[in-house]
Amino acid sequence: MKLKRFLYIIFIIILAQSAIAESRGVLERPLMIGPQYPLIFMSTAFEPDSAFLLPEGEMFFQTSYSITNTWGHSDNAIRDENGINFSETDSDGYSLYFDGEIERRFLKFHYGFNDSIEFQYIYREIRLTPGSLDGLVENFHESINVGNAGRESTARDQLEIYIYDNKNNRIVTKLTQPTNDFHQESMQLGLKFLVRETANEAISISLTSNFSDHYIERGMNEATSDAQSEKHVEFNDFMATIRYTSIFPLWTLHVGSSIAFVSDTLLDNSPEELYYFFAASNWHITENWDLLFQVLEYSSPFPNDNRSSLSEDIREITMGLRWLIGSQFALESGFVENQSQGPQNIDIMFFFNTMFNF
């Protein structure tokens, strides 16, 4: 399956060779919105980007704010007057109960070292809250007749995140205490290398790795002992990515494929390699407005379990509008919706970005 997707990306690259250059410069990018399932944040995650590099000496900045609403649970997760409990199951894997909202803030900085190398830095903050979007999500689901899968029967605006080890009958991850203030989620360093560039297309590869991510990996988990929480190594995973961008008169194509190598996995037997597949288009609807659409599919951070959907791939669709204010500044807003279904998916995410270069 993963090989077929990779070959499909190669096919798109070959098909797009007839592109005609009409770029909007450095701001000609996909929405730089990566995977949204919160438990994937515990490893270096894919970041959508243009395959073109910044010109030598140029700098690019982006600020981002997002809020994600998620509700989902395994079949054996039970909420009663005593809270969240898990009934016995014949699965030796894990079960999940996830109800809450995640707010995140980013600051991204890119710098063009020369025509072949670009430096990238990302600073992320995170806050877990009971939230306020449950009613909005339920009403939206009802308006399009897709149902709420029972979420309307639970109390709104709760923060209850549990991962349960079915084999050993114990909770291994617990998050129930809201964080009133933002905490540092992680920082990320990356280098992007040019492979091929013409006036209208580019291929590049990049290497990235997280650090200063102790809080997201260990600090939030109320089921983690102090001794476990202290065990943390910086740069304990990294990611390799290939990207392709092709510019047409009225739109731009971006595709990418990535693999993350994870040493400190979410759970015992969680995959040590996570795969990402990405495709996006920017449509120039007016001189100053772009309509953006993209699809991202990626591996689940849960161990393989034939009796549960937790280990199935996750697919998210992102739509947004970009308002270009001159050639060096832009505002973006939009949302991410899950296309795959299961407890390892979000419900919806809203975002607002600013970006500029000089």
XYZ file of C-alpha atoms in Angstrom:
358
model
C 0.000 0.000 0.000
C 2.754 2.460 0.944
C 4.709 1.551 -2.224
C 1.629 2.239 -4.369
C 1.234 5.709 -2.858
C 4.913 6.464 -3.435
C 4.627 5.412 -7.085
C 1.530 7.599 -7.422
C 3.531 10.619 -6.237
C 6.250 9.836 -8.782
C 3.535 9.650 -11.479
C 2.249 13.105 -10.508
C 5.763 14.517 -10.739
C 6.224 13.105 -14.234
C 2.774 14.278 -15.357
C 3.460 17.830 -14.186
C 6.498 18.393 -16.389
C 4.479 20.708 -18.690
C 4.040 23.324 -15.964
C 4.398 27.004 -16.910
C 6.052 29.414 -14.499
C 3.894 32.127 -12.978
C 4.980 32.131 -9.360
C 3.893 34.347 -6.501
C 7.403 34.234 -5.108
C 8.280 33.005 -1.637
C 4.602 33.041 -0.577
C 3.781 30.381 -3.205
C 3.479 27.604 -0.610
C 0.985 24.995 0.512
C -0.758 25.542 3.824
C 1.999 24.672 6.294
C -0.376 22.550 8.352
C 0.916 19.120 9.338
C -0.779 16.139 11.009
C -3.376 17.055 13.620
C -3.925 13.888 15.632
C -2.457 15.030 18.990
C -0.629 11.811 19.886
C 1.463 12.103 16.714
C 3.080 15.238 18.170
C 5.295 13.002 20.321
C 7.603 12.480 17.350
C 9.028 14.724 14.644
C 6.065 15.279 12.326
C 5.754 16.131 8.636
C 5.549 19.809 7.713
C 4.021 20.752 4.315
C 6.226 23.173 2.406
C 7.232 24.243 -1.066
C 10.027 22.302 -2.738
C 11.595 25.625 -3.789
C 14.275 27.029 -1.505
C 14.541 30.603 -0.295
C 16.988 32.737 -2.290
C 20.331 33.290 -0.580
C 20.054 35.743 2.309
C 16.221 35.859 2.361
C 14.189 35.116 5.504
C 10.659 33.750 5.910
C 8.529 33.970 9.066
C 5.177 32.433 9.942
C 3.041 32.609 13.074
C 0.204 30.160 13.574
C -2.652 29.532 16.001
C -4.911 26.482 15.880
C -7.614 24.816 17.948
C -8.482 21.135 17.506
C -11.579 19.337 18.773
C -11.405 15.566 19.199
C -13.819 12.963 20.548
C -13.492 9.244 20.014
C -13.212 5.980 21.907
C -12.657 2.250 21.581
C -15.679 -0.053 21.855
C -14.656 -1.276 25.335
C -14.304 2.241 26.794
C -17.142 2.961 29.237
C -17.992 6.264 30.865
C -20.075 5.969 34.047
C -20.499 7.720 37.386
C -16.997 6.585 38.347
C -15.386 8.116 35.268
C -13.750 6.260 32.400
C -13.363 2.491 32.643
C -12.395 -0.212 30.171
C -14.046 -3.613 29.974
C -12.137 -6.795 29.224
C -11.444 -7.562 25.582
C -9.686 -10.334 23.698
C -7.315 -7.786 22.155
C -3.737 -7.715 23.442
C -3.314 -4.199 22.113
C -4.541 -0.860 23.454
C -7.856 0.926 23.903
C -8.518 4.645 23.833
C -10.875 7.277 25.177
C -10.234 10.788 23.856
C -12.350 13.857 24.631
C -10.854 17.335 24.646
C -9.421 20.236 22.732
C -5.860 21.192 21.872
C -4.660 24.737 21.251
C -1.277 25.258 19.588
C 0.896 28.241 18.675
C 3.826 28.158 16.246
C 6.639 30.432 15.196
C 8.528 29.344 12.066
C 11.722 30.838 10.702
C 13.434 29.874 7.428
C 16.687 31.304 6.097
C 18.314 30.800 2.704
C 21.964 29.964 3.282
C 22.698 29.719 -0.429
C 21.066 28.431 -3.603
C 21.266 24.820 -2.381
C 20.622 24.881 1.397
C 17.843 26.364 3.532
C 17.813 26.441 7.355
C 14.510 25.916 9.191
C 13.494 26.427 12.828
C 10.073 25.874 14.445
C 9.014 26.772 17.986
C 5.733 25.228 19.198
C 3.528 25.750 22.241
C 0.534 23.678 23.345
C -2.394 23.891 25.755
C -4.948 21.190 26.646
C -8.445 22.400 27.530
C -11.972 20.998 27.985
C -12.782 23.356 25.134
C -15.909 25.011 23.821
C -16.445 23.528 20.340
C -18.419 20.376 21.196
C -21.789 22.012 20.559
C -20.600 23.491 17.264
C -19.278 20.106 16.071
C -22.463 18.262 17.072
C -24.716 20.790 15.348
C -22.574 20.642 12.195
C -22.750 16.836 12.097
C -26.510 16.963 12.501
C -26.871 19.553 9.737
C -25.205 17.240 7.198
C -26.868 14.089 8.571
C -23.679 12.210 9.474
C -24.568 11.608 13.121
C -22.476 12.121 16.235
C -21.631 8.479 17.058
C -22.978 8.946 20.579
C -20.977 12.014 21.523
C -24.196 13.961 22.206
C -24.912 11.575 25.113
C -21.767 12.650 27.005
C -21.176 15.895 28.845
C -19.861 18.643 26.633
C -16.508 20.364 27.032
C -14.638 17.693 29.002
C -10.923 16.847 29.048
C -10.555 13.082 29.388
C -7.779 11.307 27.509
C -6.932 7.707 28.384
C -4.872 4.976 26.732
C -5.442 1.540 28.247
C -3.141 -1.481 27.981
C -5.571 -4.377 27.421
C -2.967 -7.096 27.998
C -1.745 -5.776 31.352
C -5.051 -4.170 32.413
C -3.662 -0.760 33.254
C -3.885 2.853 32.119
C -0.617 3.935 30.505
C -1.622 7.457 29.458
C -3.950 9.798 31.330
C -4.644 13.476 30.634
C -7.446 15.094 32.607
C -5.929 18.283 34.039
C -6.374 21.343 31.808
C -3.319 23.502 31.219
C -4.387 27.098 31.717
C -1.166 28.423 30.218
C 0.633 27.409 27.064
C 3.598 25.093 27.534
C 6.513 24.563 25.213
C 5.598 21.613 23.038
C 8.825 21.288 21.075
C 11.408 22.987 18.930
C 12.541 21.655 15.589
C 15.618 22.147 13.461
C 15.787 21.288 9.791
C 17.841 21.616 6.639
C 16.339 21.586 3.146
C 18.569 20.660 0.204
C 17.842 21.428 -3.431
C 17.890 18.448 -5.795
C 16.599 20.059 -8.999
C 15.159 23.439 -9.921
C 13.896 25.143 -13.065
C 11.836 28.299 -13.467
C 8.616 26.397 -12.879
C 9.414 23.328 -10.797
C 11.629 22.063 -8.002
C 12.541 18.889 -6.148
C 14.105 19.045 -2.690
C 14.830 16.837 0.292
C 14.936 17.808 3.949
C 16.117 16.408 7.277
C 14.412 17.556 10.502
C 14.420 16.637 14.178
C 12.627 17.746 17.345
C 14.255 18.759 20.625
C 13.092 20.345 23.877
C 9.967 18.167 23.647
C 10.045 16.697 27.158
C 6.658 18.135 28.094
C 4.747 16.684 25.166
C 6.481 13.298 25.426
C 6.467 12.786 29.211
C 5.446 15.854 31.177
C 1.724 15.861 30.321
C 1.085 12.215 31.154
C -0.479 11.895 34.623
C 0.134 8.129 34.533
C 3.900 8.566 34.164
C 6.037 8.286 37.274
C 8.642 10.920 38.105
C 11.415 8.443 37.323
C 9.984 7.767 33.875
C 9.405 11.449 33.274
C 13.095 12.229 33.794
C 14.180 9.762 31.099
C 14.417 11.896 28.024
C 16.968 12.317 25.257
C 17.084 15.286 22.909
C 16.973 14.681 19.155
C 15.685 11.143 19.792
C 13.979 10.918 16.400
C 14.303 12.480 12.973
C 12.502 12.734 9.649
C 13.526 12.582 5.987
C 11.239 14.194 3.383
C 11.145 14.573 -0.391
C 8.998 17.311 -1.937
C 8.024 18.366 -5.434
C 6.442 21.675 -6.545
C 5.211 22.577 -10.018
C 3.841 25.998 -10.987
C 1.051 26.404 -13.567
C -0.544 29.632 -14.854
C -3.516 29.560 -12.447
C -2.520 27.027 -9.831
C 0.387 25.285 -8.143
C 0.918 21.625 -7.299
C 2.765 20.377 -4.198
C 3.380 16.718 -3.367
C 5.576 15.059 -0.773
C 6.479 11.837 0.977
C 8.190 11.456 4.318
C 9.417 8.872 6.807
C 9.965 9.517 10.513
C 12.323 7.323 12.533
C 11.076 7.164 16.127
C 13.204 5.743 18.934
C 11.098 6.735 21.963
C 7.732 5.475 20.720
C 4.327 6.350 22.131
C 3.651 2.825 23.422
C 5.390 -0.527 23.632
C 5.362 -2.046 20.146
C 4.343 1.247 18.529
C 5.878 1.586 15.053
C 9.406 2.946 14.970
C 8.790 4.292 11.472
C 5.896 6.581 10.543
C 5.010 7.385 6.924
C 3.441 10.518 5.445
C 1.963 11.123 1.972
C 0.890 14.609 0.913
C -0.687 16.388 -2.078
C -1.868 20.017 -2.301
C -3.031 22.633 -4.789
C -3.073 26.441 -4.641
C -5.698 28.015 -6.925
C -5.255 31.711 -7.763
C -8.896 32.835 -7.723
C -8.028 36.568 -7.908
C -4.865 38.627 -7.945
C -4.784 38.722 -4.135
C -6.687 35.597 -3.092
C -5.759 31.917 -3.209
C -7.973 28.915 -2.487
C -5.928 26.054 -1.046
C -6.798 22.385 -0.786
C -4.631 19.529 0.454
C -4.745 15.919 1.609
C -2.409 14.317 4.127
C -2.323 10.619 4.978
C -0.045 9.240 7.660
C 0.639 6.217 9.834
C -1.053 5.740 13.175
C 1.221 5.943 16.254
C -0.589 2.919 17.733
C 0.802 -0.638 17.483
C -0.614 -2.943 14.827
C -3.759 -4.662 16.131
C -6.042 -6.619 13.805
C -8.899 -6.389 16.315
C -8.907 -2.588 16.455
C -8.921 0.334 14.006
C -6.434 2.277 16.147
C -3.509 1.174 13.989
C -5.114 2.165 10.679
C -3.750 5.089 8.659
C -5.131 8.573 9.273
C -6.311 10.827 6.439
C -7.003 14.542 6.850
C -8.310 17.135 4.392
C -7.329 20.789 4.742
C -9.012 23.772 3.091
C -8.094 27.414 3.460
C -8.014 30.906 1.997
C -4.890 33.012 1.608
C -5.029 36.792 1.321
C -1.857 38.183 -0.222
C -1.107 41.733 0.876
C 1.609 42.821 -1.473
C 4.409 40.435 -2.422
C 5.812 39.897 1.088
C 2.882 39.458 3.485
C -0.132 37.142 3.652
C -2.917 36.029 5.999
C -4.423 32.530 6.001
C -7.412 30.888 7.633
C -9.126 27.541 7.236
C -9.890 24.178 8.754
C -8.795 20.533 8.840
C -11.379 17.729 8.769
C -10.813 13.996 9.181
C -11.659 11.906 6.128
C -10.770 8.545 7.695
C -12.913 7.375 10.590
C -11.961 5.918 13.969
C -10.897 6.849 17.495
C -7.410 7.754 16.172
C -8.854 10.722 14.223
C -9.660 14.309 15.100
C -13.073 15.884 14.506
C -12.090 19.332 13.262
C -9.334 21.918 13.551
C -9.465 25.660 12.818
C -6.337 27.704 12.130
C -5.154 31.253 11.498
C -1.702 32.036 10.078
C 0.336 35.073 9.162
C 3.468 34.914 7.021
C 5.962 37.340 5.559
C 9.410 37.365 4.031
C 12.202 39.862 3.451
